[in-house]
XYZ file of C-alpha atoms in Angstrom:
373
model
C 311.567 -121.859 61.610
C 311.145 -119.083 58.952
C 307.548 -119.103 59.075
C 307.698 -119.084 63.108
C 309.847 -115.946 63.542
C 307.869 -114.217 60.542
C 304.462 -114.862 62.627
C 306.337 -113.801 65.613
C 307.281 -110.332 64.085
C 303.927 -110.090 62.529
C 301.814 -110.559 65.704
C 304.158 -108.841 68.694
C 303.189 -105.191 67.523
C 299.781 -105.821 68.096
C 300.014 -107.598 71.408
C 299.842 -104.508 73.595
C 296.916 -103.041 72.174
C 295.408 -106.186 72.502
C 296.324 -106.508 76.157
C 295.021 -102.996 76.716
C 292.057 -103.934 74.843
C 291.378 -106.736 77.358
C 291.224 -104.268 79.941
C 288.092 -102.095 80.539
C 288.441 -98.264 80.235
C 287.945 -97.812 83.783
C 290.779 -100.151 84.659
C 293.090 -98.130 82.463
C 292.092 -95.054 83.783
C 292.902 -96.274 87.500
C 296.273 -97.081 85.764
C 296.607 -93.859 84.898
C 296.177 -92.373 87.967
C 298.733 -94.587 89.461
C 301.437 -93.458 87.273
C 300.540 -89.920 87.816
C 301.113 -90.190 91.293
C 304.102 -91.706 90.604
C 305.438 -88.893 88.582
C 305.376 -91.047 85.519
C 303.561 -88.289 83.322
C 304.245 -90.151 79.881
C 302.869 -93.377 80.908
C 300.027 -91.738 82.667
C 299.375 -89.355 79.466
C 298.971 -92.739 77.301
C 297.037 -94.143 79.681
C 294.263 -91.423 80.309
C 293.966 -91.102 76.222
C 293.818 -94.974 75.823
C 290.803 -94.986 78.430
C 288.942 -92.162 76.838
C 289.599 -93.571 73.383
C 288.519 -97.089 74.599
C 285.280 -95.922 76.479
C 284.469 -93.730 73.045
C 284.851 -96.972 70.923
C 282.704 -98.838 73.233
C 279.919 -96.314 73.200
C 280.184 -95.816 69.363
C 279.659 -99.473 68.886
C 276.853 -99.303 70.949
C 275.080 -96.406 69.313
C 275.630 -98.135 66.037
C 273.913 -101.160 67.112
C 270.849 -99.175 68.600
C 270.862 -97.004 65.172
C 271.025 -100.310 63.392
C 267.798 -101.580 65.234
C 265.912 -98.473 65.276
C 266.510 -98.322 61.323
C 264.864 -101.510 60.546
C 261.794 -101.202 58.694
C 259.651 -103.341 61.495
C 261.031 -101.249 64.290
C 260.593 -98.027 62.255
C 256.914 -98.771 62.137
C 256.717 -99.046 65.944
C 257.464 -95.373 66.229
C 259.394 -93.920 69.585
C 257.640 -96.323 71.970
C 260.553 -97.425 73.778
C 258.429 -100.464 75.223
C 257.469 -101.530 71.790
C 260.962 -101.492 70.747
C 262.060 -103.568 73.957
C 259.312 -106.192 73.333
C 260.729 -106.469 69.470
C 264.417 -106.725 71.128
C 262.951 -109.686 73.385
C 261.101 -111.552 71.025
C 264.068 -111.241 67.934
C 266.938 -111.751 70.406
C 268.502 -108.352 69.444
C 271.454 -108.965 71.937
C 273.673 -106.303 70.855
C 270.619 -103.725 71.315
C 269.601 -105.020 74.426
C 273.253 -104.479 75.690
C 273.085 -101.050 74.459
C 269.832 -100.272 76.286
C 270.730 -101.934 79.342
C 274.034 -99.374 79.379
C 271.816 -96.489 78.996
C 269.370 -97.647 82.119
C 272.213 -98.337 84.335
C 274.081 -95.085 83.237
C 271.234 -92.664 82.747
C 268.131 -94.512 84.370
C 265.247 -95.719 82.623
C 262.784 -93.332 84.392
C 264.495 -90.589 82.799
C 263.943 -91.598 79.122
C 260.263 -90.830 78.904
C 259.527 -93.900 77.084
C 261.573 -92.635 74.071
C 263.518 -94.995 72.235
C 265.070 -91.756 70.584
C 266.084 -90.394 73.954
C 268.021 -93.521 74.614
C 269.851 -93.044 71.223
C 270.736 -89.347 72.278
C 271.984 -90.649 75.753
C 274.466 -93.088 74.027
C 275.797 -90.412 71.684
C 276.506 -88.449 74.925
C 278.114 -91.332 76.940
C 280.982 -91.382 74.446
C 282.468 -88.320 76.365
C 284.355 -88.974 79.054
C 284.970 -85.829 81.137
C 287.086 -87.853 83.758
C 289.452 -88.564 81.293
C 289.686 -85.117 79.877
C 290.429 -83.774 83.401
C 293.332 -86.372 84.155
C 294.930 -85.245 80.918
C 294.611 -81.899 81.750
C 296.034 -82.737 85.237
C 298.932 -84.289 83.526
C 299.882 -81.461 81.013
C 299.703 -79.152 84.026
C 302.234 -81.264 85.994
C 304.372 -80.758 82.847
C 303.988 -77.121 82.771
C 301.960 -76.909 79.729
C 299.263 -74.527 81.419
C 297.636 -73.616 77.947
C 297.246 -77.131 76.900
C 295.918 -77.987 80.570
C 293.343 -75.266 80.555
C 292.055 -76.594 77.252
C 291.652 -79.991 78.535
C 289.857 -78.642 81.670
C 287.437 -76.846 79.461
C 286.900 -79.781 77.445
C 285.883 -81.591 80.713
C 283.928 -78.790 81.804
C 281.915 -78.690 78.846
C 281.108 -82.410 78.868
C 280.202 -82.168 82.745
C 276.571 -83.315 82.005
C 278.353 -86.748 81.929
C 280.461 -86.891 85.003
C 280.022 -89.601 87.044
C 280.261 -87.828 90.255
C 278.183 -84.413 89.286
C 279.646 -82.851 92.517
C 283.193 -83.035 90.637
C 282.234 -80.305 88.369
C 283.218 -77.654 90.869
C 286.748 -79.113 91.466
C 287.153 -78.616 87.361
C 286.448 -75.162 87.956
C 288.915 -74.876 90.539
C 291.592 -75.895 88.468
C 290.740 -73.558 86.095
C 290.820 -70.965 88.483
C 294.026 -72.054 89.954
C 295.689 -72.091 86.269
C 294.413 -68.838 85.490
C 295.458 -67.476 89.112
C 299.042 -68.817 88.227
C 298.980 -67.283 84.752
C 298.026 -64.098 86.246
C 294.882 -64.102 84.324
C 292.748 -62.407 87.397
C 289.519 -61.672 85.639
C 289.326 -65.221 84.413
C 290.110 -66.473 87.724
C 287.232 -64.025 89.421
C 284.645 -65.364 86.838
C 285.303 -69.148 87.728
C 285.587 -68.505 91.639
C 282.023 -66.491 91.389
C 280.631 -69.174 89.455
C 281.495 -71.582 92.285
C 280.263 -69.007 94.798
C 277.089 -68.625 92.988
C 276.284 -72.217 93.777
C 276.366 -71.228 97.362
C 272.627 -71.538 98.205
C 272.817 -69.242 101.199
C 274.911 -66.744 99.323
C 272.584 -66.428 96.344
C 269.245 -66.767 98.282
C 266.711 -64.254 97.772
C 267.326 -61.041 99.895
C 271.046 -62.561 100.488
C 272.034 -58.884 100.450
C 269.747 -58.560 103.598
C 271.325 -61.493 104.857
C 275.021 -60.459 104.839
C 273.600 -57.045 106.478
C 272.256 -58.973 109.331
C 275.311 -61.003 109.491
C 277.678 -57.931 109.595
C 275.949 -55.972 111.952
C 276.025 -58.805 114.494
C 279.665 -58.997 113.779
C 280.428 -55.442 114.026
C 278.032 -53.357 115.749
C 277.526 -52.340 119.581
C 280.086 -52.024 122.225
C 280.118 -55.804 123.120
C 283.499 -57.795 123.400
C 281.354 -60.667 122.330
C 280.655 -59.685 118.994
C 282.370 -62.912 117.285
C 280.838 -65.343 119.735
C 277.254 -63.712 119.441
C 277.902 -64.198 115.624
C 278.426 -68.004 116.064
C 275.614 -68.136 118.525
C 273.353 -66.618 115.788
C 274.789 -68.542 112.457
C 275.544 -71.704 111.589
C 276.464 -72.701 107.281
C 278.561 -75.665 106.273
C 279.302 -75.748 102.268
C 282.466 -76.722 102.077
C 282.070 -76.956 98.066
C 282.264 -73.203 98.107
C 284.722 -72.735 100.943
C 287.763 -72.337 98.914
C 285.957 -69.803 96.447
C 284.958 -67.432 99.062
C 288.404 -67.702 100.550
C 290.453 -66.904 97.527
C 287.778 -64.157 96.549
C 288.008 -62.370 99.834
C 291.842 -62.362 99.579
C 291.554 -61.249 95.847
C 289.456 -58.541 97.029
C 291.499 -57.733 99.882
C 294.527 -57.298 97.860
C 292.587 -54.992 95.195
C 291.018 -53.171 98.062
C 287.505 -53.810 97.509
C 284.915 -53.897 100.376
C 283.125 -56.879 98.966
C 286.348 -58.823 100.570
C 284.821 -58.648 104.316
C 281.603 -60.590 102.970
C 283.683 -63.209 101.576
C 286.034 -63.752 104.501
C 282.861 -63.489 107.011
C 281.474 -66.441 104.926
C 284.876 -68.289 105.205
C 284.821 -67.586 108.959
C 281.140 -69.009 109.127
C 281.615 -72.087 107.180
C 284.923 -72.930 108.947
C 283.701 -72.659 112.118
C 280.261 -74.286 111.419
C 282.354 -76.956 110.181
C 284.437 -77.187 113.280
C 281.670 -77.314 115.551
C 279.798 -79.960 113.721
C 283.083 -82.018 114.162
C 282.969 -81.423 117.928
C 279.192 -82.282 118.386
C 279.853 -85.637 116.148
C 281.987 -86.565 119.105
C 280.122 -85.142 122.044
C 276.352 -84.767 121.395
C 276.182 -82.851 124.571
C 278.577 -80.012 123.599
C 277.007 -76.542 123.600
C 278.811 -73.639 121.824
C 279.912 -71.120 124.655
C 283.310 -69.240 123.065
C 285.286 -69.491 119.971
C 288.241 -69.926 122.503
C 286.762 -72.794 123.653
C 286.171 -74.463 120.147
C 289.814 -73.726 119.384
C 290.876 -75.317 122.798
C 288.898 -78.270 121.527
C 290.392 -78.514 118.471
C 294.140 -77.802 119.131
C 293.647 -81.049 121.527
C 292.535 -83.046 118.379
C 295.106 -83.864 115.843
C 292.565 -84.153 112.777
C 291.033 -80.456 113.678
C 294.461 -78.937 114.289
C 295.358 -80.243 110.925
C 292.486 -79.104 109.163
C 292.759 -75.795 110.686
C 296.278 -75.712 109.075
C 295.226 -77.220 105.884
C 292.650 -74.474 105.353
C 294.838 -71.520 106.311
C 292.091 -70.924 109.231
C 294.174 -68.156 111.135
C 295.236 -66.325 107.996
C 291.628 -65.618 107.006
C 290.711 -64.781 110.200
C 293.588 -62.108 110.546
C 292.610 -60.880 107.193
C 288.935 -60.557 107.915
C 289.999 -58.485 110.890
C 292.091 -56.342 108.573
C 289.272 -55.687 106.233
C 286.802 -55.089 108.960
C 289.463 -52.267 110.275
C 289.887 -50.701 106.538
C 285.879 -50.416 106.545
C 285.947 -48.759 109.967
C 284.976 -51.407 112.301
C 287.976 -51.289 114.194
C 286.522 -52.772 117.680
C 285.491 -55.832 115.790
C 288.759 -55.623 113.957
C 290.360 -55.922 117.328
C 288.334 -58.694 118.937
C 289.427 -60.734 115.905
C 293.025 -59.905 116.485
C 292.650 -60.404 120.291
C 291.477 -63.994 119.653
C 294.400 -64.659 117.581
C 297.060 -63.185 120.054
C 295.952 -65.954 122.532
C 296.431 -68.573 119.921
C 300.416 -69.586 119.801
C 299.223 -72.210 117.279
C 298.471 -69.565 114.911
C 301.996 -69.081 114.334
C 302.868 -65.911 111.964
C 299.482 -64.603 112.442
C 299.624 -64.919 116.247
C 302.799 -62.679 116.081
C 301.197 -60.209 113.490
C 297.718 -60.002 115.702
C 299.829 -59.247 119.036
C 301.895 -56.464 116.754
C 298.352 -54.913 115.722
C 297.039 -54.909 119.319
C 300.169 -52.971 120.521
C 300.140 -50.294 117.862
C 297.821 -47.077 118.289
C 296.953 -46.988 114.618
C 297.132 -50.500 113.216
C 298.714 -50.969 109.757
C 296.896 -52.056 106.498
C 299.424 -54.879 105.492
C 299.106 -56.799 102.179
C 297.721 -60.223 101.931
C 300.615 -62.875 102.295
C 299.589 -64.899 99.639
C 297.516 -62.726 97.162
C 296.103 -64.737 94.204
């Protein structure tokens, strides 16, 4: 009896660790996300850290197995020739090294190794990093109000971004850093991150982009036409959802700072958002041909998913402040055209009211942005 109790006491503290070890790191990671979504932040943090540490230990073992193989005298004589190393592994049945190389091929691709065994070893060294786990650890600290620790974690994830399973997620990490700097009123740092995201926008950074933006601005502001907006949307279409929020936040920030560059960013927001709406409309009706923005907004108002997308993205807010910035830059007729569209859209809510009020004034008021960064 005494022996049985002693063994139970001695073994039981190890059981939770053993149970966790039986689950792969990616499964533990998903458990952490479930805890996070349920608001169980302590359990989420432990799961994310366990997933990170477990993955690291897996790849450390693989790295050591491959180092051990490459250190053998017979293998060293083969030089840095991955094909010969592969042949040696097959002939000698070195299971651990085979497993390590298979993991590298799966995660990185054999075609990217240039036939180098030492390149495979280098890749294993990088695979020890788990940027997704670092990001979610940061998310947990952010939820707990520890913004300084969260920023440090996001930075770790950013530094390890080459190892992301979904490379496009890198911009999300940068957005999180920008959001926290905004919350902490560290606007220079926020601006730096947002500009870096905008720099990934092909059209924004395309050679001669200042000429393109000037041409877009002329279309939107020149002449006596009452169809400036419609002509703009007839001539230009561009979708880049990854940069949309960066342009929006920079537009608001520069508007609040009274910088003319606000107009360029808000114009890109207007272009990307309407190109996205048109793409969704055409996806359902291939015969659709753009005529007017009012027609687009009528269709969007009748489709719940488009109406929700407009609401979630602050479409009418961005449109209103683009008009405000154009007015500040001396394009009063173009500004009034934006406000006229808004004043016909009750679904624009607050900005329906604001636009109508601006149109009634002989001299419109330059208002502060509703949600300044």
